[in-house]
Each structure stands twice: as C-alpha cells, then as structure tokens.
XYZ file of C-alpha atoms in Angstrom:
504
model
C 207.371 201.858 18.491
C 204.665 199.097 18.731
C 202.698 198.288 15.279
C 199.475 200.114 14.644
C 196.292 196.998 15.152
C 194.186 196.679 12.997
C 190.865 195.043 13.407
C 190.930 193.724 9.658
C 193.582 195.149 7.026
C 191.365 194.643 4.312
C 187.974 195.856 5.650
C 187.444 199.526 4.537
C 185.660 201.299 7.401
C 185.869 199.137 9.853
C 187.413 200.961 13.281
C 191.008 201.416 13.772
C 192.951 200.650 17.157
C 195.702 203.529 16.524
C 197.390 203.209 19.766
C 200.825 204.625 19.137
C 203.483 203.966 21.683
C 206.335 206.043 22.943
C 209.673 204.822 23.955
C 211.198 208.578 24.450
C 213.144 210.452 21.949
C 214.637 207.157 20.691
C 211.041 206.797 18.417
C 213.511 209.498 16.343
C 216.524 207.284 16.154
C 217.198 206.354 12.342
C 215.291 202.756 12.718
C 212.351 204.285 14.632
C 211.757 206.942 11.990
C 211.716 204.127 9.166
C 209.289 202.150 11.960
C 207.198 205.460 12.352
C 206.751 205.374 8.407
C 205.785 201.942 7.961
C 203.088 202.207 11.060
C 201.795 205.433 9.188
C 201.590 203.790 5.719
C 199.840 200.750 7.309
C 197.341 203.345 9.127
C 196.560 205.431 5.742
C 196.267 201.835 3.987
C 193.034 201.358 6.218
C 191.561 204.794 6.909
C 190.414 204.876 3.549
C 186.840 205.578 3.502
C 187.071 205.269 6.786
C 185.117 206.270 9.816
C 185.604 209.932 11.508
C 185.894 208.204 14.654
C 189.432 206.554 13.224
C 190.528 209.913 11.513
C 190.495 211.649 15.087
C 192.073 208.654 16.594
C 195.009 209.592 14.417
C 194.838 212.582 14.999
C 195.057 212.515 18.942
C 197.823 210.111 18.101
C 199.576 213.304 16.113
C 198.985 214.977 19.649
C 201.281 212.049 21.272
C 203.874 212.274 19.293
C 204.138 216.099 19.748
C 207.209 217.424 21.477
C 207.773 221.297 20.381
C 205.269 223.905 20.851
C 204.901 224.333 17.102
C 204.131 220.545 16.657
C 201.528 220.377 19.350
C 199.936 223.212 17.929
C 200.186 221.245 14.088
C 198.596 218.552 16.214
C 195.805 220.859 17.180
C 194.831 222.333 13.583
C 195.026 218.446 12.691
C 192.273 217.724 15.236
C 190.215 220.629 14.269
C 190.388 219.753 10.630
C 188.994 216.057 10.858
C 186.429 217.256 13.304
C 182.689 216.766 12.340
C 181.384 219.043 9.862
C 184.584 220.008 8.915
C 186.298 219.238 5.481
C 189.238 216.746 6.826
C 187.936 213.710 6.544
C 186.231 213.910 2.854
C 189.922 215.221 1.908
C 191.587 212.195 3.347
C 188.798 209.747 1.729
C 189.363 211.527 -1.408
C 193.073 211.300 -0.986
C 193.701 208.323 0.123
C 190.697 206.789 -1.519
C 192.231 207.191 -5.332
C 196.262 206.932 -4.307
C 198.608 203.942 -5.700
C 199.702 202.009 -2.902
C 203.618 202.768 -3.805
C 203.040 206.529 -3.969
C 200.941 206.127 -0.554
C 203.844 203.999 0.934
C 207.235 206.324 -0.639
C 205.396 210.031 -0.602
C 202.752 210.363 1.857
C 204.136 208.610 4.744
C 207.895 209.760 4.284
C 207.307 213.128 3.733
C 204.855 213.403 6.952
C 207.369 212.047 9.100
C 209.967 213.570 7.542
C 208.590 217.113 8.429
C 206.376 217.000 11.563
C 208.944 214.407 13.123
C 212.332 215.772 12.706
C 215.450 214.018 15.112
C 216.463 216.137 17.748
C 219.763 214.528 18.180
C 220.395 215.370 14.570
C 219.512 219.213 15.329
C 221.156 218.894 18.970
C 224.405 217.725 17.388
C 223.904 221.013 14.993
C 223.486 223.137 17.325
C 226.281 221.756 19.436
C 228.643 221.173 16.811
C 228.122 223.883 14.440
C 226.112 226.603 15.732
C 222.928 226.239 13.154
C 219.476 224.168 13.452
C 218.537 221.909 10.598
C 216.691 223.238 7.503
C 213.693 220.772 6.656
C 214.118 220.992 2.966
C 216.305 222.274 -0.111
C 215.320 223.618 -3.134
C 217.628 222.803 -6.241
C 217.310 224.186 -9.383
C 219.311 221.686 -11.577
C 218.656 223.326 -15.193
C 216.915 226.632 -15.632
C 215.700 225.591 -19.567
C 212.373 226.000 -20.136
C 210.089 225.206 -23.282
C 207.660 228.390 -22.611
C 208.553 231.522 -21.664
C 205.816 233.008 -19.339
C 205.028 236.852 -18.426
C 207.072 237.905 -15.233
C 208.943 234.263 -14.969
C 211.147 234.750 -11.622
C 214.003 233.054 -13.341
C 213.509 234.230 -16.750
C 216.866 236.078 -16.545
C 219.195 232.985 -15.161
C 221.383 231.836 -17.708
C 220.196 228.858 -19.441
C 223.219 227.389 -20.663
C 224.426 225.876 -17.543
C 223.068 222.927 -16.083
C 224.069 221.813 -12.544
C 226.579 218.411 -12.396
C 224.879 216.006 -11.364
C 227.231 214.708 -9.586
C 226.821 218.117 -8.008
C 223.174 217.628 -7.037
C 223.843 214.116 -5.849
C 226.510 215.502 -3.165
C 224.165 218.653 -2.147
C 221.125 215.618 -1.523
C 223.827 213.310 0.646
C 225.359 216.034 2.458
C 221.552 217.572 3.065
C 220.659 213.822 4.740
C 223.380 214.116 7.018
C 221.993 217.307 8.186
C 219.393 215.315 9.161
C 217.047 216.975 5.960
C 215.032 214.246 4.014
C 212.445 216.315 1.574
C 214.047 218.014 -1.405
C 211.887 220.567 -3.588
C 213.363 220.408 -7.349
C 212.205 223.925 -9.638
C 213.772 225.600 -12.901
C 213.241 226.262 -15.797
C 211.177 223.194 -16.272
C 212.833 220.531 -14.541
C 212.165 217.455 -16.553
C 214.497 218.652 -18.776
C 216.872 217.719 -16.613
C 217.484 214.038 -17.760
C 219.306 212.875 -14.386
C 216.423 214.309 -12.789
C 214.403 210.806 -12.114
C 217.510 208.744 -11.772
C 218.470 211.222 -8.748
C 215.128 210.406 -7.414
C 215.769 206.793 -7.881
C 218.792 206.764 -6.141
C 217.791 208.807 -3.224
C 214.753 206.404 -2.885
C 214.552 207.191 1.286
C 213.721 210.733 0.923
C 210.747 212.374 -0.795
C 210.860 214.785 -3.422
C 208.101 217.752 -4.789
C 208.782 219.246 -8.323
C 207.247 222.458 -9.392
C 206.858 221.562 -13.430
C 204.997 223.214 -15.841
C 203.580 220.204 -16.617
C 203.949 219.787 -20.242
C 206.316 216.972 -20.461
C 203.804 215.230 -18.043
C 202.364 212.714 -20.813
C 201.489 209.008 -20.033
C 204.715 207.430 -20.153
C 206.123 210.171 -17.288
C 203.205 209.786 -15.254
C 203.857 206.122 -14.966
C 207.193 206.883 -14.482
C 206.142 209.333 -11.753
C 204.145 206.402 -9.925
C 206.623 203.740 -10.091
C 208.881 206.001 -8.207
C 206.486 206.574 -5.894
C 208.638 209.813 -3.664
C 207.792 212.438 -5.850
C 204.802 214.491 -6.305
C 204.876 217.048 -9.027
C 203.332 220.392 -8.311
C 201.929 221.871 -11.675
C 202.030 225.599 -12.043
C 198.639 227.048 -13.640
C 197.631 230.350 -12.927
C 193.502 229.974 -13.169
C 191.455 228.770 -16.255
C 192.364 228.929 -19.690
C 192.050 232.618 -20.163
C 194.529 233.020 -17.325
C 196.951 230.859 -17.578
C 197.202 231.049 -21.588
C 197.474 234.377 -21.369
C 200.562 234.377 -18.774
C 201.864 230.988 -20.067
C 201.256 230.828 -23.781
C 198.539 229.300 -26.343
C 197.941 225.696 -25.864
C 198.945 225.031 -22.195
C 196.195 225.667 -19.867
C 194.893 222.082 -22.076
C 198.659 220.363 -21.788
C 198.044 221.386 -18.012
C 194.673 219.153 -17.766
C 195.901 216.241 -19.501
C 199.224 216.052 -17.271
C 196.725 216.199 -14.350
C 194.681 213.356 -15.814
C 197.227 211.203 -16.653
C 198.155 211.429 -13.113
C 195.307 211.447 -11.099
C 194.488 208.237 -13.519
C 197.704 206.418 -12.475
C 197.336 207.494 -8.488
C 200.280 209.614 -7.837
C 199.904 212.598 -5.556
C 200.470 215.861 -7.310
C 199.942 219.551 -6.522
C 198.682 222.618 -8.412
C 200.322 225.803 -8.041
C 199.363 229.264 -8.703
C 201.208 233.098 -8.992
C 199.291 235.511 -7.670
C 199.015 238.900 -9.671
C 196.631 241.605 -10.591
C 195.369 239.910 -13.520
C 193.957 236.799 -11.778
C 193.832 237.347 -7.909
C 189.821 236.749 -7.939
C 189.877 233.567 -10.008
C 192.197 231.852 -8.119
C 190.605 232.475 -4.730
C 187.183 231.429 -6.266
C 185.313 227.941 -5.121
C 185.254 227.271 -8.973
C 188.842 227.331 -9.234
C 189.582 225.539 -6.318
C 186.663 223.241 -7.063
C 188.419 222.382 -10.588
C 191.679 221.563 -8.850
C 189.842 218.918 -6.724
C 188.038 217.462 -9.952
C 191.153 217.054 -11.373
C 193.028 215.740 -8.742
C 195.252 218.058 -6.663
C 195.472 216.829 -3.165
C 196.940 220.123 -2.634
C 197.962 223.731 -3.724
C 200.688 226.405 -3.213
C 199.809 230.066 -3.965
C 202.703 232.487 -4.222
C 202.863 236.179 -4.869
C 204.258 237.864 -7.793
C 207.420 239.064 -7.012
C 209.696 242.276 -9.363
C 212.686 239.839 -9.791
C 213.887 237.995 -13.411
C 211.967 238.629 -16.590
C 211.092 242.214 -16.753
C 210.133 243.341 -12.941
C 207.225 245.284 -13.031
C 206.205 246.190 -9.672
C 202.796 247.250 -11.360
C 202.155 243.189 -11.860
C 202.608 242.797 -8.031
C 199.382 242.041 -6.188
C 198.174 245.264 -3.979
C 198.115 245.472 -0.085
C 194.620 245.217 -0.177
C 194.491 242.489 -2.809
C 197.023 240.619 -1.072
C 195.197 240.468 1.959
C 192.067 239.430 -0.255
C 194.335 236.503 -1.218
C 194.613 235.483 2.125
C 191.429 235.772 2.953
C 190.327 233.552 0.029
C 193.272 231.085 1.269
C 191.832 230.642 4.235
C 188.521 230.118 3.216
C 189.056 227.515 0.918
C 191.041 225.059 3.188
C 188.556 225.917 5.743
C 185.474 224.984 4.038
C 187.042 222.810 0.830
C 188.277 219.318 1.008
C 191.727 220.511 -0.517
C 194.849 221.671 1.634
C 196.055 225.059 0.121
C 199.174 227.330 2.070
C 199.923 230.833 0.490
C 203.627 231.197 0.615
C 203.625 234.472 1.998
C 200.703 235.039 4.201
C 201.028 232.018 6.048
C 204.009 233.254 7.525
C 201.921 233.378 10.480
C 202.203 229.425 10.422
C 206.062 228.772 10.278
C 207.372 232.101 12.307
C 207.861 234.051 9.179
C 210.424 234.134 6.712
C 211.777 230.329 5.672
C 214.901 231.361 4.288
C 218.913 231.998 4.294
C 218.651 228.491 5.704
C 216.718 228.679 8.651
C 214.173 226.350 6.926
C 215.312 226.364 3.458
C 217.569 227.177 0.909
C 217.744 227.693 -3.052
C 220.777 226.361 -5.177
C 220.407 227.665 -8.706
C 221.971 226.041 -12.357
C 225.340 227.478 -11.458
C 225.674 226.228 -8.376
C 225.177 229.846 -6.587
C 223.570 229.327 -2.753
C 220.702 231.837 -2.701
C 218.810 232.936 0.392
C 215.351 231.477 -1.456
C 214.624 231.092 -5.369
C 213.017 234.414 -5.603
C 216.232 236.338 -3.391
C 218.843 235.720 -6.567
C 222.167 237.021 -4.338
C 224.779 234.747 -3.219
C 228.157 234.870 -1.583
C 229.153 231.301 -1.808
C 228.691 228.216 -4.692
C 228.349 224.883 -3.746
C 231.242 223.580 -6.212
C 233.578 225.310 -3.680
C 232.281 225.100 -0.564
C 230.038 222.245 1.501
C 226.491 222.494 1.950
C 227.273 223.032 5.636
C 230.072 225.951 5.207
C 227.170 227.760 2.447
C 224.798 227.567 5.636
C 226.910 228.673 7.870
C 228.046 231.693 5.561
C 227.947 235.173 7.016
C 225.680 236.347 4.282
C 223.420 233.513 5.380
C 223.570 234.134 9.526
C 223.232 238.167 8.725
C 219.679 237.405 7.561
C 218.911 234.332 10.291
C 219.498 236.761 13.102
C 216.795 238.719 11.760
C 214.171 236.353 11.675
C 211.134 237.228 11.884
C 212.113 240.478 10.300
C 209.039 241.908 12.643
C 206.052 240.455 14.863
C 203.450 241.220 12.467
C 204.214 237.349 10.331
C 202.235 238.581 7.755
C 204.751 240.886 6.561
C 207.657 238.115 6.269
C 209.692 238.994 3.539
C 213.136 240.820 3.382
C 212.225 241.316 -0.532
C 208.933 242.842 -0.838
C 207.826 243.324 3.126
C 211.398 244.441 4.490
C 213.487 245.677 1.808
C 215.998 247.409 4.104
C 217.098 243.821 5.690
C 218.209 242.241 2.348
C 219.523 245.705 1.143
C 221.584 245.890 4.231
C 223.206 242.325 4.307
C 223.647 242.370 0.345
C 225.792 245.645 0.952
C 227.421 244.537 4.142
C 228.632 241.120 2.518
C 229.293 241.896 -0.811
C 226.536 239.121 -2.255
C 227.035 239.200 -6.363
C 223.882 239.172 -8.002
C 223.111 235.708 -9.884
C 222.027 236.749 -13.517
C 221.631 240.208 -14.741
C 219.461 242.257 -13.544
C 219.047 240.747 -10.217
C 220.200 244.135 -8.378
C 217.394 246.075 -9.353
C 215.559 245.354 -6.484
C 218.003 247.138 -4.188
C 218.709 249.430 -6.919
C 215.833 251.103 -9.433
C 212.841 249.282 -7.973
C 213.687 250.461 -3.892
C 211.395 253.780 -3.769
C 208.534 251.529 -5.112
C 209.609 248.579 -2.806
C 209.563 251.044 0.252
C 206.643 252.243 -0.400
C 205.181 249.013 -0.827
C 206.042 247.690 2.193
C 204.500 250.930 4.159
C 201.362 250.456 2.420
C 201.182 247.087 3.089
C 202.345 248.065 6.839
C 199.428 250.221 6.819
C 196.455 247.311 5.562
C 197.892 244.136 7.919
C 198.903 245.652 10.910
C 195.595 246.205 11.592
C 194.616 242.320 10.459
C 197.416 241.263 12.195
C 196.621 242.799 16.064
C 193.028 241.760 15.733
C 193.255 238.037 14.308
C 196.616 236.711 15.150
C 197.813 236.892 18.894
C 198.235 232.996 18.703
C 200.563 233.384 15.591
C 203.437 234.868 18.307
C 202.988 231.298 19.826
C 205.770 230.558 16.884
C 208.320 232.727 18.314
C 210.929 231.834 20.700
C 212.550 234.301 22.626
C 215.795 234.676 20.560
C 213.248 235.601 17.432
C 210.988 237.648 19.409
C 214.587 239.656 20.348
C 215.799 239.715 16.644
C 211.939 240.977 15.456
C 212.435 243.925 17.667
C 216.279 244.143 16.428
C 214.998 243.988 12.482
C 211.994 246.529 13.655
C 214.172 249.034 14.581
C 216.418 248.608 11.062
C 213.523 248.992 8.811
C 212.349 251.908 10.292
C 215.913 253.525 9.926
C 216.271 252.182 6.701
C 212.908 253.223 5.546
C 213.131 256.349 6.802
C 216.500 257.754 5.103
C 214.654 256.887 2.220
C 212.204 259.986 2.797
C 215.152 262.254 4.203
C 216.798 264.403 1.791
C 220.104 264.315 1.034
C-alpha cells in the first residue's frame, strides 16, 4: 500500500492527495493491515478542519478498498454522509478536531480497519478449516459487580460473586485474534471494577476495545488513564436528562455522568453515550435536545438499545411498544441524518448488518462465569469457556442451531429470536438442553411466552408494513444461504406461534 501525500502535514485545510493504492487481497495480509492503519491515522491527522473536497476524497477511497457487497454499500452511505449539506463533515471536524493524537492513532484508525477491512484469508481458512466465518467482535463480561443497582438492569440477576480469571479473559482475547477478530466490547456490572481490566487493554495494545460503563468511576485520574491507552473508548450508559436517568439509575448520577464526560472530552479520548429505550423515556431520547446535549458534551457517538424482560424483575410492561419502537427508529434515523453525531439502534438497524448479530455469526457474549451466551441479553449457554476453546464454543450445536436461522425472517426489522422470534430461541434452548445462566433466566421461554408471542405479532403487524415500503435495499444484505434460512425460520415461527393459540 503506497503512503497517503500530503501537500503539508501541518497545514490544516489545505487539500489532501488521498490516492490509495491496491496491490490485491495482499493490502489484508497482517503487515498491510498495520500499513492500512498508519496511512488512515496520517489521513485523519490532516483532515481536521479540513476541506469537503478532502472528506469525499476519502471517501471514494473507502469505495476502492471495497470488496463485498456490504462494504461497497458502507462505502456508499460514507459518500452520502460527507456530501454537501449533509452533517459528515462538521462530525468529522468536530471529531477529529478535539481528539488526542494517541487515541486518534490506537482507537480510530484500528478499529475502522479492523471492521470495514476484515482478512479474507483469515475467514477463507475458517471456512475451509472449520466450517464457520469470523465474528468481528466479542463481548466479555469480566465481573458483573456493580455500585448502583438500576430499574430493569439486564444482568441484575447474574451472580456477583464470581469474577472471570483473568488469565481467562487474556486466552478468550488471544484465541479471538487468531480468529482473525481484533475489537473486543467489555460490559458488566460496571466494568472498572474489574482491576485487570486496563492492564488487559495494555497488553492487547494491537486491538481496540469499547466499554459500556456507567461512568461513575470515570474521574480525572481514569480519564487520563483512558487517553494514555489510547484503544479504548468508553461508552457511558445514561438514559436522558436528569429526571430520566436518576430515576432509572439512582440519585446523584445523571451529574457523576456529566463530569465523567467532561473529564474526557477535556483529555481527548473518544467516548460514546448509550441509552435503554423504555416507556418512560422513548421521546426524550429521540429529541434534538438530547442528542444535542450528547454532542455538547462530547459523544462522537451513541448506541440505543431496547428494553428487554430478562434479569432484574422482567416486566414486559417496561418494554417499548410496536408503535413506540418504530417511533424510536424513526427518531434514530433522523438524528444521524440531520445531526453531526453517528447514532445505530441495536435493534432496528438490523436492516444494516442482515439482522440478528449473534450465536457467533458476528458476536458473542461470555459472562462472569465463563458461560458462552448467544448475546448479553440471550442468558442460555451450553458450553463455558474454562472447558472448551473459543473456537469449539462457536462451533457448538447450540450456537450453529441459531446461525442457520439467520435472519430469522426478511423483514430485518424484526431481528431478534428474544423479543421478535421467540419460537427460534425457544426451540434451540429445548432441542439442546442450554442451562439458564442465573436464576430466572427461563422465564422468557417460560411465564413471559404468551406476552412475548403476542408481542412479536403486534410488532409483525406495525413493521411489516414499514418494512415493504422503505426497505427493498435492506435484502441487498442477504446472501442466498440467509435468504434460504429466512424462509426456513419463517415457516417455524408461524408453527410455533400458532400452537400457541391452539388449544390443547
């Protein structure tokens, strides 16, 4: 790969020659994907405050590098964004404008190329070898302590007197970087708790890592810590202003939540906010003046997730409706298409990664204990990572019952087997004998399925409708062997569903 040039490295603005050239698929050999970060880190040095001209020539360069389908289409949305009179190029001013030079180097750069550039020969070997395609990231749970205890908590039920081994985590991280994986998301409890926490970051110092924190432990001395790292960004939970997130989250921390940000966005390190969606705040956290606040403080993005009836007292009545779920995604939308802030909503953008992420076919959860889960909100598990490789937990039945699924149904913005399919995950729980993780997990195969069936209709019901008229592109995603299984899982949810409403 030949150097980006550079008309002047210090000159701010001035234009920038980013002629990226291709040598074949060797650009993805080990050396060329440490080449492709440097030549990225150099570019982002010098479009700051740049020119628009310069933002679409990296763009178009995006375009070049584009091999798959899905990454040419990435490519696309990437040259629609930093068009004129759209928001991209006051984000990446803004971004790049305020972040430390380490954090711009160790987080930005690696994690870009890490996902929109995976190796093929990695995921050719895979496929060859073992039968599965690489997962781009992992999500380890390490401790599941927590200094507040929040309304609805998804893990609220784990045990909390277990931390993971570190040596543990360290072999799950090397054995994921074989796989050819190289961004790791670390949640809880509240992770900083976890005192090998930054020393595993340390170590692992050429892959890039996101933490979802509460954000209380986030004082001065962390933040610099945070920084000198440089390959972590934390992502701060916070579910809307103070009444909001005080009221879920306890007295005192919407303010803890503004100083972590401060002391962040005052040192330069990228961080996140993110946001549960419920039926107590689902029109202040879709509102310019929320999303407005997270760019005054900071955020150079956000994550929205829906409340989901698993862990601390499941209340299906706290779940966001059909119809408010599909206001969420309408306020999603609008705010990353007319905000200089990047938002995705973890469940209605299923339309943008072929629907449902997990079981390993783009991620996995490993929990306190070791237990593999599908994803941190599906707590079953047939296999624990003290016993078994990282490969062999991928590879698991359990796991490939649930892959051969995916999508679970064309309409992508109905991806989960939890809340949007029930009958999948009840099926392969049952077929392969998957223990629940803590108590209480079962319940949503068990007490909560009549309300999780008829959720799912009614939510049938308000997106199919969305989902014919906006979203022929989003089918783009699907390969044959998914647009097969979505016909396959079709057919099972309508069985399943439908025994529910035949008597015995």
């Amino acid at each position: 790969m030949q150097a980006v040039t550079v008309s002047n490295d210090s000159l701010k603005g001035a234009d920038v020659d980013l002629n990226l050239v291709l040598k074949g698929k060797e650009v993805f050999s080990r050396a060329k994907h440490e080449a492709a970060e440097r030549v990225l880190s150099q570019s982002l040095k010098v479009l700051a405050n740049s020119s628009d001209k310069n933002y679409q020539r990296l763009a178009q360069a995006f375009g070049k590098l584009a091999e798959s389908k899905q990454q040419q289409m990435v490519a696309d949305w990437m040259q629609g964004y930093l068009a004129p009179g759209s928001p991209g190029v006051e984000y990446f001013n803004r971004l790049l404008g305020s972040v430390n030079p380490n954090v711009r180097k160790n987080y930005i750069a690696k994690t870009i190329v890490s996902l929109f550039f995976r190796d093929p020969k990695v995921s050719a070997r895979l496929m060859a070898e073992a039968g599965i395609s690489s997962p781009n990231l992992i999500v380890i749970s390490p401790s599941m302590r927590c200094n507040i205890s929040c309304v609805g908590c998804y893990a609220g039920n784990y045990t909390k007197a277990d931390d993971l081994d570190p040596e543990i985590a360290d072999r799950v991280i090397t054995e994921a970087k074989e796989l050819g994986i190289r961004f790791f998301v670390i949640t809880g409890g509240e992770p900083f708790f976890y005192k090998p926490l930054l020393g595993l970051i340390e170590k692992h110092s050429d892959v890039s890592f996101q933490v979802y924190t509460n954000g209380t432990l986030i004082d001065e001395e962390m933040a610099d810590r945070i920084v000198e790292l440089g390959n972590v960004a934390p992502a701060i939970s916070i579910e809307g202003f103070q009444k909001e997130t005080d009221e879920r989250r306890g007295p005192g921390t919407f303010d803890k939540v503004m100083r972590a940000m401060d002391n962040l966005r005052e040192r330069g390190a990228v961080f996140a906010f993110s946001t549960t969606a419920s039926r107590k705040n689902i029109d202040t956290i879709t509102s310019d003046e929320f999303a407005q606040m997270m760019i005054d403080k900071g955020c150079a993005y956000g994550w929205y997730f829906s409340y989901i009836p698993i862990g601390k007292s499941p209340d299906l009545a706290y779940m966001p409706s059909p119809k408010e779920r599909n206001r969420l995604r309408e306020g999603v939308n609008r705010i990353r298409r007319e905000l200089p802030i990047l938002v995705a909503d973890f469940w209605n953008d299923g339309t943008l990664t072929g629907g449902c992420l997990a079981a390993g076919r783009k991620y996995l959860h490993i929990n306190n204990r070791g237990d593999v889960e599908p994803c941190v909100f599906c707590h079953f598990a047939t296999d624990n990572i003290k016993e078994v490789t990282l490969l062999e937990a991928i590879r698991s039945p359990f796991f490939q019952s649930i892959r051969k699924k995916q999508p679970f149904g064309h309409n992508l913005l109905r991806p989960c087997p939890i809340i949007d399919h029930p009958a999948v995950l009840r099926e392969a729980v049952e077929k392969h004998g998957a223990y629940a993780t803590h108590e209480g997990a079962e319940s949503v195969i068990g007490e909560l399925r009549e309300g999780l069936d008829d959720y799912a209709r009614s939510l049938e019901a308000v997106t199919d409708k969305v989902w014919k008229q906006d979203y022929k592109w989003a089918e783009d995603w699907l390969d044959k062997d998914q647009k097969e299984a979505a016909d396959r899982a079709e057919k099972l949810c309508s069985r399943g569903l439908a025994s529910e409403r035949t008597p015995a």
